[in-house]
């Protein structure tokens, strides 16, 4: 039991670090799209670690499956929403503002 | 075949939501059937053949890249000097429109330092967190990997 | 263990609250909506921690609903941000 608790503490603390990083990025990064990087990547990883940590406290397999489902849904939603918000936030596509790079 | 696959997917979601409570099985079968029908209406399977095994074999790498992306941006956000150089890349993709481009978009949005923000024609617009890195090389690698996975799935189907 | 989980949930609440500063600062509406997304992800994590702390797995269902609602909120914003149906940007690009 103690080993399970140790795993939970370690994983939840790691998750918290990523949430701190997500908030730090949201507050510190200079432009909207950089902030979006911080939110979608750091926070989803944080949620993954916390869900995994919580899974070590569950007593039945179905709850663990449901935790996995929560994380997958949240991750999938965040990844696709991030792309759409990123697109919606662009008034003009970047090449119109003269920022074209090679491709 | 596609109907059965989708039904199985929705039914397994139902099972994990209800902890396989026998009281809910009848309702769950009906709901999963309706969901499979609706999903086929909204997203017809078309000619794409996605092999479940090849998708599953991608999962560990997918998780690893997600983790790398998170660690990278977390490190940059917490670093006192905040080492970022944000900028844009207009990338001309060789992948056909549809599922493959969508997977490229999702993959790039998870990888370290890149985020897709729309497309025009064959050009997709990628926001980079650090333009000092070889972002174009990373995108090319990712594109080749997706094309290869689709090709393998096709061969194993024929 | 319960104490640790509740403390972690409180810490997370504080982290999410700090993110709300960006809702106040903006400057764009998109900045504000993604800060609100933080409440979605953070709220899901808080609900999961409380589910373990109270040993009540029903709270996991709350987390699930919160995750879905957060996604719908963002989609609502995207739809409202553009009148011409560019709420589905990829599709309009291909038609053009």
Coordinates of C-alpha atoms in Angstrom, one line a residue:
Chain A
X1 CA 0.0 0.0 0.0
X2 CA 2.8 2.4 0.9
X3 CA 4.4 1.8 -2.5
X4 CA 1.2 2.8 -4.2
X5 CA 0.9 6.0 -2.1
X6 CA 4.5 6.9 -2.9
X7 CA 3.7 6.5 -6.6
X8 CA 0.7 8.7 -6.2
X9 CA 2.6 11.5 -4.4
X10 CA 5.4 11.5 -7.0
X11 CA 3.1 11.5 -10.0
X12 CA 0.7 14.1 -8.6
X13 CA 3.6 16.4 -7.7
X14 CA 5.0 16.0 -11.2
X15 CA 1.6 16.9 -12.6
X16 CA 1.5 20.0 -10.4
X17 CA 4.9 21.2 -11.7
X18 CA 3.5 21.0 -15.3
X19 CA 0.4 23.0 -14.3
X20 CA 2.7 25.6 -12.7
X21 CA 4.6 25.7 -16.0
X22 CA 1.4 26.1 -17.9
X23 CA 0.3 29.1 -15.9
X24 CA 3.8 30.6 -16.0
X25 CA 3.8 30.3 -19.8
X26 CA 0.3 31.8 -20.0
X27 CA 1.4 34.8 -18.0
X28 CA 5.0 35.2 -19.3
X29 CA 4.9 34.4 -23.0
X30 CA 4.8 37.5 -25.2
X31 CA 2.3 36.4 -27.9
X32 CA -1.0 34.6 -28.1
X33 CA 0.2 31.6 -30.0
X34 CA 3.2 31.0 -27.7
X35 CA 0.7 31.0 -24.7
X36 CA -1.3 28.4 -26.5
X37 CA 1.8 26.2 -26.7
X38 CA 2.1 26.4 -22.9
X39 CA -1.5 25.7 -22.3
X40 CA -2.1 22.8 -24.6
X41 CA 1.1 20.9 -24.0
X42 CA 2.2 21.5 -20.4
X43 CA -1.3 21.4 -18.9
X44 CA -2.3 18.2 -20.8
X45 CA 0.8 16.5 -19.6
X46 CA 0.1 17.7 -16.1
X47 CA -3.4 16.3 -16.3
X48 CA -1.9 13.0 -17.6
X49 CA 0.4 12.7 -14.6
X50 CA -2.4 13.6 -12.1
X51 CA -4.7 11.0 -13.7
X52 CA -2.0 8.4 -13.5
X53 CA -1.3 9.3 -9.9
X54 CA -5.0 9.1 -9.0
X55 CA -5.2 5.7 -10.8
X56 CA -2.8 4.2 -8.2
X57 CA -5.5 5.0 -5.5
X58 CA -8.3 3.3 -7.4
X59 CA -9.5 -0.1 -6.2
X60 CA -11.2 -1.4 -9.3
X61 CA -10.1 -1.7 -12.9
X62 CA -13.2 0.1 -14.3
X63 CA -12.3 3.3 -12.5
X64 CA -8.8 3.1 -14.0
X65 CA -10.4 2.7 -17.5
X66 CA -12.6 5.7 -16.8
X67 CA -9.6 7.8 -15.8
X68 CA -7.9 6.9 -19.0
X69 CA -11.0 7.9 -20.9
X70 CA -11.1 11.2 -19.1
X71 CA -7.5 11.9 -20.1
X72 CA -7.9 10.8 -23.7
X73 CA -11.1 12.9 -24.1
X74 CA -9.5 16.0 -22.5
X75 CA -6.4 15.6 -24.5
X76 CA -8.1 15.0 -27.9
X77 CA -10.5 18.0 -27.2
X78 CA -7.6 20.2 -26.2
X79 CA -5.5 19.3 -29.2
X80 CA -8.2 19.9 -31.7
X81 CA -9.6 23.0 -30.0
X82 CA -6.1 24.5 -29.8
X83 CA -5.7 24.3 -33.6
X84 CA -9.1 25.9 -34.2
X85 CA -8.5 28.7 -31.7
X86 CA -5.1 29.2 -33.2
X87 CA -6.7 29.6 -36.6
X88 CA -9.5 31.8 -35.3
X89 CA -7.0 34.1 -33.6
X90 CA -5.3 34.8 -36.9
X91 CA -6.8 37.9 -38.5
X92 CA -4.7 37.3 -41.6
X93 CA -2.7 34.3 -42.5
X94 CA 1.0 34.9 -41.8
X95 CA 2.3 35.1 -45.4
X96 CA 0.1 38.2 -46.0
X97 CA 2.0 40.0 -43.3
X98 CA 5.3 39.2 -45.1
X99 CA 6.4 36.4 -42.8
X100 CA 6.8 33.6 -45.3
X101 CA 9.5 31.0 -44.7
X102 CA 10.7 28.2 -46.8
X103 CA 8.6 25.0 -46.7
Chain B
X1 CA -17.2 -4.1 -41.0
X2 CA -16.8 -0.4 -40.3
X3 CA -20.1 -0.4 -38.4
X4 CA -18.9 -3.3 -36.2
X5 CA -15.6 -1.5 -35.5
X6 CA -17.3 1.7 -34.5
X7 CA -20.0 -0.1 -32.5
X8 CA -17.2 -2.0 -30.6
X9 CA -15.5 1.4 -29.9
X10 CA -18.6 3.1 -28.5
X11 CA -19.7 0.0 -26.6
X12 CA -16.3 -0.3 -24.8
X13 CA -16.6 3.4 -23.9
X14 CA -20.1 2.6 -22.5
X15 CA -18.7 -0.3 -20.5
X16 CA -16.0 1.9 -18.9
X17 CA -18.5 4.6 -18.1
X18 CA -20.9 2.2 -16.4
X19 CA -18.3 -0.2 -14.9
X20 CA -20.1 -2.9 -17.0
X21 CA -23.2 -2.7 -14.8
X22 CA -25.5 -5.5 -16.2
X23 CA -28.5 -3.2 -15.7
X24 CA -27.2 -0.9 -18.3
X25 CA -26.2 -3.4 -21.0
X26 CA -29.5 -3.2 -23.0
X27 CA -29.5 0.6 -23.0
X28 CA -25.8 0.6 -23.7
X29 CA -26.2 -1.7 -26.8
X30 CA -28.9 0.7 -28.1
X31 CA -26.8 3.8 -27.4
X32 CA -23.7 2.4 -28.9
X33 CA -25.7 1.4 -32.0
X34 CA -27.2 4.9 -32.3
X35 CA -23.7 6.4 -31.8
X36 CA -22.2 4.2 -34.5
X37 CA -25.0 5.2 -36.9
X38 CA -24.5 8.9 -36.2
X39 CA -20.8 8.7 -36.5
X40 CA -21.1 7.1 -39.9
X41 CA -23.5 9.8 -41.0
X42 CA -21.1 12.5 -39.7
X43 CA -17.8 10.9 -40.8
X44 CA -18.3 8.3 -43.5
X45 CA -15.4 5.9 -43.7
X46 CA -14.6 6.6 -47.3
X47 CA -11.7 4.9 -48.9
X48 CA -9.4 5.3 -45.9
X49 CA -8.3 2.0 -44.3
X50 CA -7.0 2.6 -40.9
X51 CA -5.5 -0.5 -39.4
X52 CA -6.2 -0.7 -35.7
X53 CA -3.0 -2.5 -35.0
X54 CA -0.9 0.1 -36.8
X55 CA -2.7 2.8 -34.9
X56 CA -2.0 1.0 -31.6
X57 CA 1.6 0.5 -32.5
X58 CA 1.9 4.3 -32.9
X59 CA 0.5 4.9 -29.4
X60 CA 3.8 4.6 -27.3
X61 CA 5.7 6.9 -29.7
X62 CA 2.7 9.3 -29.6
X63 CA 2.8 9.4 -25.8
X64 CA 6.5 9.8 -25.8
X65 CA 6.3 12.8 -28.2
X66 CA 3.5 14.3 -26.1
X67 CA 5.7 14.1 -23.0
X68 CA 8.7 15.6 -24.9
X69 CA 6.5 18.4 -26.1
X70 CA 5.2 19.1 -22.6
X71 CA 8.6 19.0 -21.0
X72 CA 10.1 21.3 -23.6
X73 CA 7.5 24.0 -23.2
X74 CA 7.4 23.7 -19.4
X75 CA 11.2 24.1 -19.3
X76 CA 11.0 27.2 -21.4
X77 CA 8.1 28.7 -19.4
X78 CA 9.8 28.2 -16.1
X79 CA 13.4 29.1 -17.1
X80 CA 14.2 32.6 -15.7
X81 CA 15.6 33.8 -19.1
X82 CA 12.6 32.3 -21.0
X83 CA 14.5 30.9 -24.1
X84 CA 11.9 31.3 -26.8
X85 CA 12.1 32.9 -30.3
X86 CA 8.5 32.6 -31.6
X87 CA 7.9 32.8 -35.3
X88 CA 6.0 31.3 -38.3
X89 CA 6.7 28.7 -40.9
X90 CA 4.6 28.3 -44.0
X91 CA 4.9 24.6 -44.9
X92 CA 3.9 23.1 -48.2
X93 CA 2.7 19.6 -47.4
X94 CA 2.8 16.7 -49.8
X95 CA 0.1 14.7 -47.8
X96 CA -3.3 14.4 -49.4
X97 CA -6.2 16.4 -47.7
X98 CA -8.3 14.6 -45.2
X99 CA -7.3 12.3 -42.4
X100 CA -3.6 12.4 -43.1
X101 CA -3.4 16.1 -42.9
X102 CA -5.5 16.1 -39.8
X103 CA -3.1 13.7 -38.1
X104 CA -0.1 15.8 -39.2
X105 CA -1.9 18.8 -37.6
X106 CA -2.5 17.0 -34.3
X107 CA 1.0 15.5 -34.2
X108 CA 2.7 18.8 -34.9
X109 CA 0.5 20.5 -32.2
X110 CA 1.8 17.9 -29.7
X111 CA 5.5 17.9 -30.7
X112 CA 8.0 20.2 -29.0
X113 CA 7.9 23.7 -30.3
X114 CA 5.3 23.5 -33.1
X115 CA 1.6 24.4 -33.3
X116 CA -0.6 24.3 -36.4
X117 CA -2.8 27.3 -37.0
X118 CA -4.7 26.6 -40.2
X119 CA -4.0 26.1 -43.9
X120 CA -4.6 27.5 -47.3
X121 CA -4.5 25.0 -50.2
X122 CA -1.5 22.8 -49.6
X123 CA 0.2 25.3 -47.3
X124 CA -0.1 24.8 -43.6
X125 CA 0.9 27.5 -41.2
X126 CA 3.0 26.3 -38.3
X127 CA 3.8 28.5 -35.2
X128 CA 7.2 27.7 -33.8
X129 CA 8.2 28.4 -30.2
X130 CA 11.9 28.6 -31.1
X131 CA 12.8 29.5 -34.7
X132 CA 16.5 28.9 -34.0
X133 CA 15.9 25.1 -34.1
X134 CA 15.6 23.1 -37.3
X135 CA 11.8 23.1 -37.2
X136 CA 11.5 22.5 -41.0
X137 CA 13.5 19.3 -40.6
X138 CA 11.3 18.1 -37.8
X139 CA 8.1 18.7 -39.8
X140 CA 9.5 16.8 -42.8
X141 CA 10.4 13.9 -40.6
X142 CA 6.9 13.8 -39.1
X143 CA 5.3 14.0 -42.5
X144 CA 7.3 11.1 -43.8
X145 CA 6.4 9.0 -40.8
X146 CA 2.6 9.6 -41.3
X147 CA 2.9 8.7 -45.0
X148 CA 4.8 5.5 -44.1
X149 CA 2.2 4.4 -41.6
X150 CA -0.7 4.9 -44.0
X151 CA 1.2 3.0 -46.7
X152 CA 1.9 0.0 -44.4
X153 CA -1.8 0.0 -43.3
X154 CA -2.7 -0.1 -47.0
X155 CA -0.4 -3.0 -47.8
X156 CA -1.6 -5.1 -45.0
X157 CA -5.2 -4.6 -46.1
X158 CA -4.7 -5.6 -49.7
Chain C
X1 CA -3.1 10.2 1.9
X2 CA -6.5 12.0 1.9
X3 CA -4.7 15.1 3.3
X4 CA -2.1 15.1 0.6
X5 CA -4.7 14.8 -2.2
X6 CA -6.8 17.6 -0.8
X7 CA -3.7 19.8 -0.4
X8 CA -2.8 19.0 -4.0
X9 CA -6.3 20.0 -5.1
X10 CA -6.0 23.3 -3.2
X11 CA -2.6 24.0 -4.8
X12 CA -4.0 23.3 -8.2
X13 CA -6.9 25.7 -7.5
X14 CA -4.4 28.4 -6.6
X15 CA -2.4 27.7 -9.9
X16 CA -5.6 27.9 -12.0
X17 CA -6.6 31.1 -10.2
X18 CA -3.2 32.7 -11.0
X19 CA -3.9 31.9 -14.7
X20 CA -7.1 34.0 -14.4
X21 CA -4.9 37.1 -14.4
X22 CA -4.5 36.5 -18.1
X23 CA -8.4 36.7 -18.5
X24 CA -8.1 40.1 -16.9
X25 CA -5.1 41.3 -19.0
X26 CA -6.3 39.9 -22.3
X27 CA -5.4 41.6 -24.6
X28 CA -7.4 39.7 -27.2
X29 CA -10.6 37.7 -26.8
X30 CA -8.7 34.6 -27.8
X31 CA -6.3 35.1 -24.9
X32 CA -9.2 35.2 -22.6
X33 CA -10.9 32.1 -23.9
X34 CA -7.7 30.0 -23.6
X35 CA -7.3 31.1 -20.1
X36 CA -10.8 29.9 -19.5
X37 CA -9.7 26.6 -21.0
X38 CA -7.2 26.4 -18.2
X39 CA -10.1 26.1 -15.8
X40 CA -11.3 23.2 -17.9
X41 CA -8.1 21.2 -17.7
X42 CA -7.3 22.3 -14.2
X43 CA -10.9 21.7 -13.1
X44 CA -10.7 18.1 -14.5
X45 CA -7.5 17.5 -12.6
X46 CA -9.0 18.9 -9.3
X47 CA -12.1 16.7 -9.7
X48 CA -9.9 13.6 -10.2
X49 CA -7.9 14.5 -7.0
X50 CA -11.1 15.0 -5.0
X51 CA -12.4 11.7 -6.4
X52 CA -9.4 9.9 -4.9
X53 CA -9.5 11.9 -1.7
X54 CA -13.1 11.1 -1.0
X55 CA -12.9 7.6 -2.5
X56 CA -16.0 8.5 -4.5
X57 CA -15.6 7.4 -8.1
X58 CA -18.8 9.3 -9.1
X59 CA -16.6 12.5 -9.1
X60 CA -14.7 11.0 -12.1
X61 CA -18.0 11.5 -14.0
X62 CA -18.0 15.1 -13.0
X63 CA -14.5 15.4 -14.5
X64 CA -15.6 13.8 -17.7
X65 CA -18.5 16.2 -18.1
X66 CA -16.2 19.2 -17.3
X67 CA -13.8 18.1 -20.0
X68 CA -16.6 17.9 -22.6
X69 CA -18.1 21.2 -21.6
X70 CA -14.7 23.0 -21.8
X71 CA -14.3 21.8 -25.3
X72 CA -17.8 22.9 -26.2
X73 CA -17.1 26.4 -24.8
X74 CA -14.1 26.8 -27.0
X75 CA -16.0 25.6 -30.1
X76 CA -18.7 28.1 -29.3
X77 CA -16.1 30.8 -29.2
X78 CA -14.6 29.7 -32.5
X79 CA -18.0 29.7 -34.1
X80 CA -18.8 33.2 -32.8
X81 CA -15.4 34.6 -33.8
X82 CA -16.2 34.3 -37.5
X83 CA -19.5 34.9 -39.2
X84 CA -18.7 33.4 -42.5
X85 CA -18.6 29.8 -41.3
X86 CA -14.8 30.0 -40.9
X87 CA -15.5 28.3 -37.6
X88 CA -14.5 25.3 -39.6
X89 CA -11.4 26.8 -41.1
X90 CA -10.0 23.7 -42.8
X91 CA -13.2 23.1 -44.8
X92 CA -13.4 26.7 -46.1
X93 CA -9.8 26.6 -47.1
X94 CA -10.3 23.5 -49.2
X95 CA -13.4 24.9 -50.9
X96 CA -11.6 28.1 -51.8

